[in-house]
Every structure is written in structure tokens, then in C-alpha cells.
Amino acid sequence: MTVKRISPVVAGIVCGVVLMGCAGKSEKQVATPVEEAVYAVNTYITSEENLDEYLEFGGDVSAVSNVDIMPDTSGKLVGIRVAVGDVAKAGEIIAEVDPSKPGMTYVTSPVRAPVSGTITSFPLSSGTMVAPSMSVGKISSTKDLEINISVAERFVSRIQMGQKAILTFDAYPGEEFTAKVTSVSPVLDTTSRSMSVKLKVDPPDDRVKIGMYTRVKLITQTKEQAIVIPRTAVVTRNDADTVFVVDSATSTVNAVPVTVGITVDDKVEITSGLTVGAGVVMSGQTLL
């Protein structure tokens, strides 16, 4: 079989027309054309690239610092000075509690912000009865966000501090954000047999909000400058992984055994058998 290159990525398998000559000078010359089938195939030019193997999880965005706002005394909540989204400084008065009772009037007690941050929750309204053990709201640091995920026991050995991750959100289709592992639980949950892992959004991005759901691709292995080809280019022949390589010098296609490394999505690493720049058949090779 011979190869006719159609484009850098497309080639056609074609066969020529063979003319049969006459047997002698006195005999009538007869030309018998022999036509062979033509097969269209797609080719891919190999190159070196980085290949990242990953685990995929779902997680929720939360604030690293998330503190309850507690009153110092029991009474009626009055004089609310903040709303959700407002920024407060540590010690700033955000509301007051009136501890007065029928027949007795007392000075109001201030409710102060325990830390500096953004008010992320304040569900109570004026007139609500509160107590020292009751949270009236939450104040968080919206600039320092983290992702909480649960890792199944079978993947625990592939998790370590500092690993990089890619985040995607439904709110921003087609965009990717980066994060890294900042905390790995030393124990597993005995009920779910999973390990708690926290990732920090790095660098911080104001578009990422507390409470968002994110899909996490946690990079577990990176192969740099690897020969990577489409997974469809690899076929099994005689119990061996095989790739059909186009020989541009002779316009032929040769079946070459290869050694396969890691596979990520629709790409596969080739550790031996191929060189950079080789053209491989990625579809239509079942006809060869």
C-alpha cells in the first residue's frame, strides 16, 4: 500500500494502476488495468508536550476565616448598623442589645465585630431576642478562599501538600482558575472512608464567591516533554499496542509496536516506538 499525503494532518491510502505488458512482439498487446481500493485516513504529527494526569472532584468554596458574631448579653437586638456585604473592622460596633425588662431600663450593650472582614451573614432583624450563646451573624475574609473536597480512600496515596489543581465554575464557562493543596487531614472519616483535603484559590480572584460549587482537577502526575498522540491512534494487534506510521520518503504506512505510558482524557503518552515529527494514522486504521 502507498500513501498520498493530502495535508499535514490528512493522508489517503491509495494503490496505483498496474499495466500488464504483452508476452511477445507478434502477439497482440493487451493492457489490463488492476485497480485497488482507496481508503481515506486522518493523520496526526507527533510533538512534545506536557501531559497532566489528574483526579476529579467536586467541592464548595468557603472562607478560610469564618467567625460567628456573638452578643455579650441577653436581650432585644436593636440598632443594627451593618448589612450583608459590608466590611467591618475588628472591634467595630455593628449592632446593640437592649437588656431592659418590664419596669427596668438598662443601657444597651454593643455587639462588636470579633475580627476584620466582610459580613457574610446577618439573618436577624431588630426586635429579635438574642443571648450570649447565640450567633447573630458571620464575618469572613472574602479575599482568602478555600475549596473543601473529600478524597476516597483508594486515592489517598496520590495526594500531597502543595499539589496544583485546576478549577472550573458553571458561572464562568470555558475559564479555568488555579489552586493548590494547603491542608490534608491525617485521618479518614470511618463512615465514608474518605479524607478531607483543602485547597486555596491561588492567586485570589474576586469572581470566585463564597458558596460556589466548583469542579476540581487535582494534578497527580506531570509528564514533561512527552510524545503525546490521540488515544484513537493506538490499536491492538497480536496483543500488542500498535501505531500506523506514515513514511513520507516511500509514501508507505508501517505498523509500529509502541509502549504506552499514562492516558489522560483523549490523549496517551508514548514512551517508546515513536519519534517527534512522525505522522501517525489517528482514524481509518482498521482498514489497513
mmCIF file of C-alpha atoms in Angstrom:
data_model
loop_
_atom_site.group_PDB
_atom_site.id
_atom_site.type_symbol
_atom_site.label_atom_id
_atom_site.label_comp_id
_atom_site.label_asym_id
_atom_site.label_seq_id
_atom_site.Cartn_x
_atom_site.Cartn_y
_atom_site.Cartn_z
ATOM 1 C CA MET A 1 0.000 0.000 0.000
ATOM 2 C CA THR A 2 1.201 3.534 -0.714
ATOM 3 C CA VAL A 3 0.373 6.844 0.912
ATOM 4 C CA LYS A 4 -0.672 10.019 -0.823
ATOM 5 C CA ARG A 5 -0.273 12.997 1.536
ATOM 6 C CA ILE A 6 -3.318 15.252 1.301
ATOM 7 C CA SER A 7 -2.437 17.775 4.034
ATOM 8 C CA PRO A 8 -0.186 17.975 7.117
ATOM 9 C CA VAL A 9 -2.872 16.120 9.052
ATOM 10 C CA VAL A 10 -4.756 14.161 6.395
ATOM 11 C CA ALA A 11 -3.452 11.354 4.225
ATOM 12 C CA GLY A 12 -5.064 8.901 1.849
ATOM 13 C CA ILE A 13 -4.121 5.270 1.374
ATOM 14 C CA VAL A 14 -4.145 4.642 -2.349
ATOM 15 C CA CYS A 15 -2.906 1.987 -4.760
ATOM 16 C CA GLY A 16 -1.622 2.627 -8.284
ATOM 17 C CA VAL A 17 -2.845 1.191 -11.549
ATOM 18 C CA VAL A 18 -0.658 -1.581 -12.834
ATOM 19 C CA LEU A 19 -0.480 -2.227 -16.576
ATOM 20 C CA MET A 20 0.320 -5.749 -17.683
ATOM 21 C CA GLY A 21 2.621 -5.913 -20.804
ATOM 22 C CA CYS A 22 2.453 -8.292 -23.788
ATOM 23 C CA ALA A 23 4.271 -11.586 -23.867
ATOM 24 C CA GLY A 24 5.881 -11.210 -27.352
ATOM 25 C CA LYS A 25 6.259 -8.942 -30.379
ATOM 26 C CA SER A 26 3.975 -10.955 -32.613
ATOM 27 C CA GLU A 27 1.187 -11.195 -30.094
ATOM 28 C CA LYS A 28 -1.436 -8.504 -29.732
ATOM 29 C CA GLN A 29 -0.520 -6.111 -26.933
ATOM 30 C CA VAL A 30 -3.109 -6.197 -24.152
ATOM 31 C CA ALA A 31 -3.273 -3.734 -21.261
ATOM 32 C CA THR A 32 -5.138 -4.993 -18.235
ATOM 33 C CA PRO A 33 -5.654 -2.354 -15.551
ATOM 34 C CA VAL A 34 -5.780 -3.608 -11.997
ATOM 35 C CA GLU A 35 -7.478 -1.204 -9.592
ATOM 36 C CA GLU A 36 -7.112 -1.427 -5.857
ATOM 37 C CA ALA A 37 -9.334 0.095 -3.160
ATOM 38 C CA VAL A 38 -8.745 3.647 -1.931
ATOM 39 C CA TYR A 39 -9.055 4.340 1.819
ATOM 40 C CA ALA A 40 -9.246 7.775 3.432
ATOM 41 C CA VAL A 41 -7.448 8.174 6.751
ATOM 42 C CA ASN A 42 -6.569 11.056 9.082
ATOM 43 C CA THR A 43 -3.042 11.543 10.351
ATOM 44 C CA TYR A 44 -1.515 13.370 13.303
ATOM 45 C CA ILE A 45 2.008 14.817 13.500
ATOM 46 C CA THR A 46 3.595 13.940 16.848
ATOM 47 C CA SER A 47 5.199 16.598 19.038
ATOM 48 C CA GLU A 48 6.479 17.007 22.590
ATOM 49 C CA GLU A 49 4.104 18.454 25.172
ATOM 50 C CA ASN A 50 3.314 18.306 28.869
ATOM 51 C CA LEU A 51 0.703 15.789 29.967
ATOM 52 C CA ASP A 52 -1.040 16.157 33.324
ATOM 53 C CA GLU A 53 -2.698 13.173 34.963
ATOM 54 C CA TYR A 54 -5.415 14.219 37.406
ATOM 55 C CA LEU A 55 -8.201 13.182 39.755
ATOM 56 C CA GLU A 56 -11.540 14.945 39.515
ATOM 57 C CA PHE A 57 -13.671 16.048 42.484
ATOM 58 C CA GLY A 58 -16.472 18.438 43.344
ATOM 59 C CA GLY A 59 -16.072 20.992 46.098
ATOM 60 C CA ASP A 60 -17.558 24.058 47.763
ATOM 61 C CA VAL A 61 -15.930 27.458 48.089
ATOM 62 C CA SER A 62 -15.709 28.777 51.642
ATOM 63 C CA ALA A 63 -13.773 31.432 53.524
ATOM 64 C CA VAL A 64 -10.591 30.418 55.333
ATOM 65 C CA SER A 65 -11.642 32.687 58.211
ATOM 66 C CA ASN A 66 -15.332 32.412 59.111
ATOM 67 C CA VAL A 67 -16.197 33.735 62.607
ATOM 68 C CA ASP A 68 -19.544 33.900 64.425
ATOM 69 C CA ILE A 69 -20.691 37.250 65.799
ATOM 70 C CA MET A 70 -21.843 36.787 69.396
ATOM 71 C CA PRO A 71 -23.538 39.288 71.757
ATOM 72 C CA ASP A 72 -22.250 39.798 75.306
ATOM 73 C CA THR A 73 -25.659 39.812 76.985
ATOM 74 C CA SER A 74 -29.251 38.655 76.563
ATOM 75 C CA GLY A 75 -31.923 40.986 75.349
ATOM 76 C CA LYS A 76 -33.552 42.530 72.326
ATOM 77 C CA LEU A 77 -31.426 43.190 69.229
ATOM 78 C CA VAL A 78 -31.589 46.871 68.247
ATOM 79 C CA GLY A 79 -29.560 49.446 66.346
ATOM 80 C CA ILE A 80 -28.296 47.199 63.563
ATOM 81 C CA ARG A 81 -25.626 49.144 61.659
ATOM 82 C CA VAL A 82 -24.491 46.671 59.004
ATOM 83 C CA ALA A 83 -25.881 44.568 56.174
ATOM 84 C CA VAL A 84 -24.589 41.504 54.320
ATOM 85 C CA GLY A 85 -21.660 42.549 52.156
ATOM 86 C CA ASP A 86 -20.481 45.396 54.380
ATOM 87 C CA VAL A 87 -16.861 45.455 55.530
ATOM 88 C CA ALA A 88 -16.251 45.803 59.275
ATOM 89 C CA LYS A 89 -13.092 46.266 61.312
ATOM 90 C CA ALA A 90 -12.270 44.270 64.436
ATOM 91 C CA GLY A 91 -13.955 45.884 67.458
ATOM 92 C CA GLU A 92 -16.354 47.972 65.369
ATOM 93 C CA ILE A 93 -19.922 48.200 66.755
ATOM 94 C CA ILE A 94 -22.276 46.519 64.308
ATOM 95 C CA ALA A 95 -25.417 46.337 66.489
ATOM 96 C CA GLU A 96 -26.685 46.749 70.059
ATOM 97 C CA VAL A 97 -28.598 44.619 72.538
ATOM 98 C CA ASP A 98 -31.189 46.188 74.855
ATOM 99 C CA PRO A 99 -31.304 44.099 78.061
ATOM 100 C CA SER A 100 -34.186 46.128 79.541
ATOM 101 C CA LYS A 101 -37.107 44.297 81.151
ATOM 102 C CA PRO A 102 -40.586 45.479 82.074
ATOM 103 C CA GLY A 103 -40.160 48.094 84.815
ATOM 104 C CA MET A 104 -36.374 48.161 84.430
ATOM 105 C CA THR A 105 -34.352 50.106 81.892
ATOM 106 C CA TYR A 106 -30.714 49.310 81.197
ATOM 107 C CA VAL A 107 -28.001 50.754 78.995
ATOM 108 C CA THR A 108 -27.677 48.948 75.660
ATOM 109 C CA SER A 109 -24.767 46.549 75.218
ATOM 110 C CA PRO A 110 -22.740 46.854 71.972
ATOM 111 C CA VAL A 111 -22.240 43.921 69.617
ATOM 112 C CA ARG A 112 -18.765 44.213 68.127
ATOM 113 C CA ALA A 113 -17.088 42.569 65.156
ATOM 114 C CA PRO A 114 -14.715 39.899 66.543
ATOM 115 C CA VAL A 115 -12.348 40.202 63.532
ATOM 116 C CA SER A 116 -11.941 42.358 60.452
ATOM 117 C CA GLY A 117 -13.723 41.127 57.344
ATOM 118 C CA THR A 118 -16.921 41.095 55.324
ATOM 119 C CA ILE A 119 -20.344 40.452 56.827
ATOM 120 C CA THR A 120 -21.414 37.276 55.043
ATOM 121 C CA SER A 121 -24.469 36.504 57.159
ATOM 122 C CA PHE A 122 -26.784 38.604 59.332
ATOM 123 C CA PRO A 123 -30.223 36.960 59.249
ATOM 124 C CA LEU A 124 -31.731 38.616 62.346
ATOM 125 C CA SER A 125 -33.777 41.792 62.376
ATOM 126 C CA SER A 126 -34.378 44.444 65.025
ATOM 127 C CA GLY A 127 -36.520 43.213 67.903
ATOM 128 C CA THR A 128 -35.206 39.639 67.845
ATOM 129 C CA MET A 129 -34.342 38.250 71.268
ATOM 130 C CA VAL A 130 -30.713 37.123 71.495
ATOM 131 C CA ALA A 131 -28.400 35.525 74.067
ATOM 132 C CA PRO A 132 -24.608 35.258 74.578
ATOM 133 C CA SER A 133 -24.613 31.695 73.219
ATOM 134 C CA MET A 134 -26.499 32.707 70.072
ATOM 135 C CA SER A 135 -24.774 33.703 66.827
ATOM 136 C CA VAL A 136 -26.322 36.803 65.263
ATOM 137 C CA GLY A 137 -24.229 36.642 62.090
ATOM 138 C CA LYS A 138 -20.928 35.686 60.473
ATOM 139 C CA ILE A 139 -17.936 37.721 59.398
ATOM 140 C CA SER A 140 -15.458 36.276 56.894
ATOM 141 C CA SER A 141 -12.380 37.129 54.897
ATOM 142 C CA THR A 142 -13.609 37.058 51.298
ATOM 143 C CA LYS A 143 -10.097 37.631 49.944
ATOM 144 C CA ASP A 144 -8.777 34.336 51.304
ATOM 145 C CA LEU A 145 -10.891 31.465 49.963
ATOM 146 C CA GLU A 146 -10.509 27.698 50.086
ATOM 147 C CA ILE A 147 -12.084 24.626 48.496
ATOM 148 C CA ASN A 148 -13.137 21.631 50.607
ATOM 149 C CA ILE A 149 -13.108 18.213 48.913
ATOM 150 C CA SER A 150 -13.379 14.608 50.096
ATOM 151 C CA VAL A 151 -10.910 12.100 48.661
ATOM 152 C CA ALA A 152 -11.845 8.409 48.537
ATOM 153 C CA GLU A 153 -9.539 6.010 50.387
ATOM 154 C CA ARG A 154 -8.213 4.409 47.182
ATOM 155 C CA PHE A 155 -6.761 7.769 46.066
ATOM 156 C CA VAL A 156 -5.160 8.791 49.373
ATOM 157 C CA SER A 157 -1.641 7.768 48.308
ATOM 158 C CA ARG A 158 -1.807 10.194 45.365
ATOM 159 C CA ILE A 159 -2.490 13.303 47.486
ATOM 160 C CA GLN A 160 0.175 15.525 48.961
ATOM 161 C CA MET A 161 0.717 19.091 50.144
ATOM 162 C CA GLY A 162 1.337 21.724 47.502
ATOM 163 C CA GLN A 163 -0.291 19.834 44.620
ATOM 164 C CA LYS A 164 -1.726 22.067 41.914
ATOM 165 C CA ALA A 165 -5.325 21.962 40.767
ATOM 166 C CA ILE A 166 -7.499 23.446 38.030
ATOM 167 C CA LEU A 167 -10.913 24.834 38.998
ATOM 168 C CA THR A 168 -13.910 25.373 36.732
ATOM 169 C CA PHE A 169 -17.233 27.045 37.583
ATOM 170 C CA ASP A 170 -20.612 26.971 35.843
ATOM 171 C CA ALA A 171 -20.731 30.753 36.276
ATOM 172 C CA TYR A 172 -17.638 31.154 34.058
ATOM 173 C CA PRO A 173 -17.863 28.560 31.257
ATOM 174 C CA GLY A 174 -14.620 27.964 29.396
ATOM 175 C CA GLU A 175 -12.469 29.669 32.047
ATOM 176 C CA GLU A 176 -10.025 27.947 34.391
ATOM 177 C CA PHE A 177 -8.785 29.050 37.817
ATOM 178 C CA THR A 178 -5.824 27.669 39.739
ATOM 179 C CA ALA A 179 -5.493 26.390 43.293
ATOM 180 C CA LYS A 180 -3.100 24.362 45.428
ATOM 181 C CA VAL A 181 -3.459 21.876 48.285
ATOM 182 C CA THR A 182 -2.922 23.605 51.646
ATOM 183 C CA SER A 183 -4.292 21.034 54.107
ATOM 184 C CA VAL A 184 -4.511 17.235 54.161
ATOM 185 C CA SER A 185 -6.331 15.529 57.015
ATOM 186 C CA PRO A 186 -4.187 12.993 58.904
ATOM 187 C CA VAL A 187 -7.226 10.744 59.438
ATOM 188 C CA LEU A 188 -10.062 9.316 57.368
ATOM 189 C CA ASP A 189 -13.758 9.502 58.087
ATOM 190 C CA THR A 190 -14.707 5.992 59.259
ATOM 191 C CA THR A 191 -18.216 6.292 57.811
ATOM 192 C CA SER A 192 -17.432 7.457 54.279
ATOM 193 C CA ARG A 193 -13.827 6.145 54.168
ATOM 194 C CA SER A 194 -12.725 9.465 52.739
ATOM 195 C CA MET A 195 -10.082 12.043 53.602
ATOM 196 C CA SER A 196 -10.714 15.783 53.921
ATOM 197 C CA VAL A 197 -8.500 17.974 51.725
ATOM 198 C CA LYS A 198 -8.465 21.762 51.468
ATOM 199 C CA LEU A 199 -7.220 23.806 48.544
ATOM 200 C CA LYS A 200 -6.556 27.533 48.397
ATOM 201 C CA VAL A 201 -7.527 29.626 45.394
ATOM 202 C CA ASP A 202 -4.169 30.885 44.138
ATOM 203 C CA PRO A 203 -3.944 33.605 43.006
ATOM 204 C CA PRO A 204 -7.100 35.063 44.607
ATOM 205 C CA ASP A 205 -9.811 36.134 42.183
ATOM 206 C CA ASP A 206 -12.718 38.416 43.063
ATOM 207 C CA ARG A 207 -15.002 36.499 40.687
ATOM 208 C CA VAL A 208 -14.877 33.433 42.938
ATOM 209 C CA LYS A 209 -17.562 33.770 45.601
ATOM 210 C CA ILE A 210 -18.213 32.001 48.888
ATOM 211 C CA GLY A 211 -20.763 29.230 48.443
ATOM 212 C CA MET A 212 -19.935 28.483 44.790
ATOM 213 C CA TYR A 213 -19.670 24.875 43.612
ATOM 214 C CA THR A 214 -16.522 24.026 41.669
ATOM 215 C CA ARG A 215 -15.163 21.079 39.716
ATOM 216 C CA VAL A 216 -11.614 20.311 40.792
ATOM 217 C CA LYS A 217 -8.975 18.636 38.621
ATOM 218 C CA LEU A 218 -6.218 17.734 41.074
ATOM 219 C CA ILE A 219 -2.936 17.184 39.215
ATOM 220 C CA THR A 220 -1.325 13.971 40.498
ATOM 221 C CA GLN A 221 1.407 13.453 37.884
ATOM 222 C CA THR A 222 3.000 15.605 35.185
ATOM 223 C CA LYS A 223 4.984 14.230 32.243
ATOM 224 C CA GLU A 224 7.084 16.986 30.677
ATOM 225 C CA GLN A 225 8.131 16.970 27.017
ATOM 226 C CA ALA A 226 6.380 13.672 26.407
ATOM 227 C CA ILE A 227 5.394 12.325 22.998
ATOM 228 C CA VAL A 228 1.615 12.518 23.079
ATOM 229 C CA ILE A 229 -0.829 11.256 20.460
ATOM 230 C CA PRO A 230 -4.630 10.825 20.280
ATOM 231 C CA ARG A 231 -5.802 7.693 22.046
ATOM 232 C CA THR A 232 -7.630 6.611 18.866
ATOM 233 C CA ALA A 233 -4.269 6.265 17.085
ATOM 234 C CA VAL A 234 -3.329 3.239 19.198
ATOM 235 C CA VAL A 235 -4.775 -0.121 18.136
ATOM 236 C CA THR A 236 -4.178 -3.625 19.455
ATOM 237 C CA ARG A 237 -2.666 -6.091 17.009
ATOM 238 C CA ASN A 238 -1.449 -9.510 18.149
ATOM 239 C CA ASP A 239 -1.852 -8.489 21.813
ATOM 240 C CA ALA A 240 0.487 -5.513 21.316
ATOM 241 C CA ASP A 241 -0.156 -1.764 21.195
ATOM 242 C CA THR A 242 0.433 -0.675 17.620
ATOM 243 C CA VAL A 243 0.523 2.627 15.748
ATOM 244 C CA PHE A 244 0.444 3.049 11.957
ATOM 245 C CA VAL A 245 3.252 5.439 10.976
ATOM 246 C CA VAL A 246 3.427 7.242 7.642
ATOM 247 C CA ASP A 247 6.799 7.002 5.880
ATOM 248 C CA SER A 248 6.891 10.195 3.827
ATOM 249 C CA ALA A 249 10.052 9.131 1.941
ATOM 250 C CA THR A 250 8.487 5.992 0.459
ATOM 251 C CA SER A 251 4.822 7.022 0.781
ATOM 252 C CA THR A 252 4.007 3.878 2.740
ATOM 253 C CA VAL A 253 2.336 3.079 6.026
ATOM 254 C CA ASN A 254 4.039 0.806 8.538
ATOM 255 C CA ALA A 255 2.617 -0.852 11.649
ATOM 256 C CA VAL A 256 4.936 0.032 14.537
ATOM 257 C CA PRO A 257 4.683 -1.518 18.051
ATOM 258 C CA VAL A 258 4.784 1.114 20.802
ATOM 259 C CA THR A 259 4.888 1.313 24.587
ATOM 260 C CA VAL A 260 2.066 3.297 26.157
ATOM 261 C CA GLY A 261 2.502 5.463 29.275
ATOM 262 C CA ILE A 262 -0.212 7.396 31.068
ATOM 263 C CA THR A 263 -3.563 8.169 29.457
ATOM 264 C CA VAL A 264 -5.363 11.461 30.123
ATOM 265 C CA ASP A 265 -8.781 12.121 28.579
ATOM 266 C CA ASP A 266 -8.347 11.566 24.817
ATOM 267 C CA LYS A 267 -4.527 11.670 24.823
ATOM 268 C CA VAL A 268 -1.954 8.980 25.502
ATOM 269 C CA GLU A 269 1.768 9.119 26.225
ATOM 270 C CA ILE A 270 4.107 7.036 24.064
ATOM 271 C CA THR A 271 7.292 6.097 25.935
ATOM 272 C CA SER A 272 8.953 4.135 23.115
ATOM 273 C CA GLY A 273 8.424 3.320 19.448
ATOM 274 C CA LEU A 274 7.789 6.854 18.122
ATOM 275 C CA THR A 275 9.879 9.938 17.457
ATOM 276 C CA VAL A 276 8.909 13.595 17.376
ATOM 277 C CA GLY A 277 7.546 14.680 13.990
ATOM 278 C CA ALA A 278 6.279 11.255 12.937
ATOM 279 C CA GLY A 279 2.905 11.164 11.219
ATOM 280 C CA VAL A 280 0.556 8.587 12.702
ATOM 281 C CA VAL A 281 -2.829 7.438 11.462
ATOM 282 C CA MET A 282 -5.456 8.506 14.002
ATOM 283 C CA SER A 283 -8.597 7.253 12.255
ATOM 284 C CA GLY A 284 -9.312 4.764 9.491
ATOM 285 C CA GLN A 285 -6.502 2.389 10.521
ATOM 286 C CA THR A 286 -8.916 -0.527 10.938
ATOM 287 C CA LEU A 287 -8.920 -0.782 7.128
ATOM 288 C CA LEU A 288 -5.146 -1.102 6.898
#
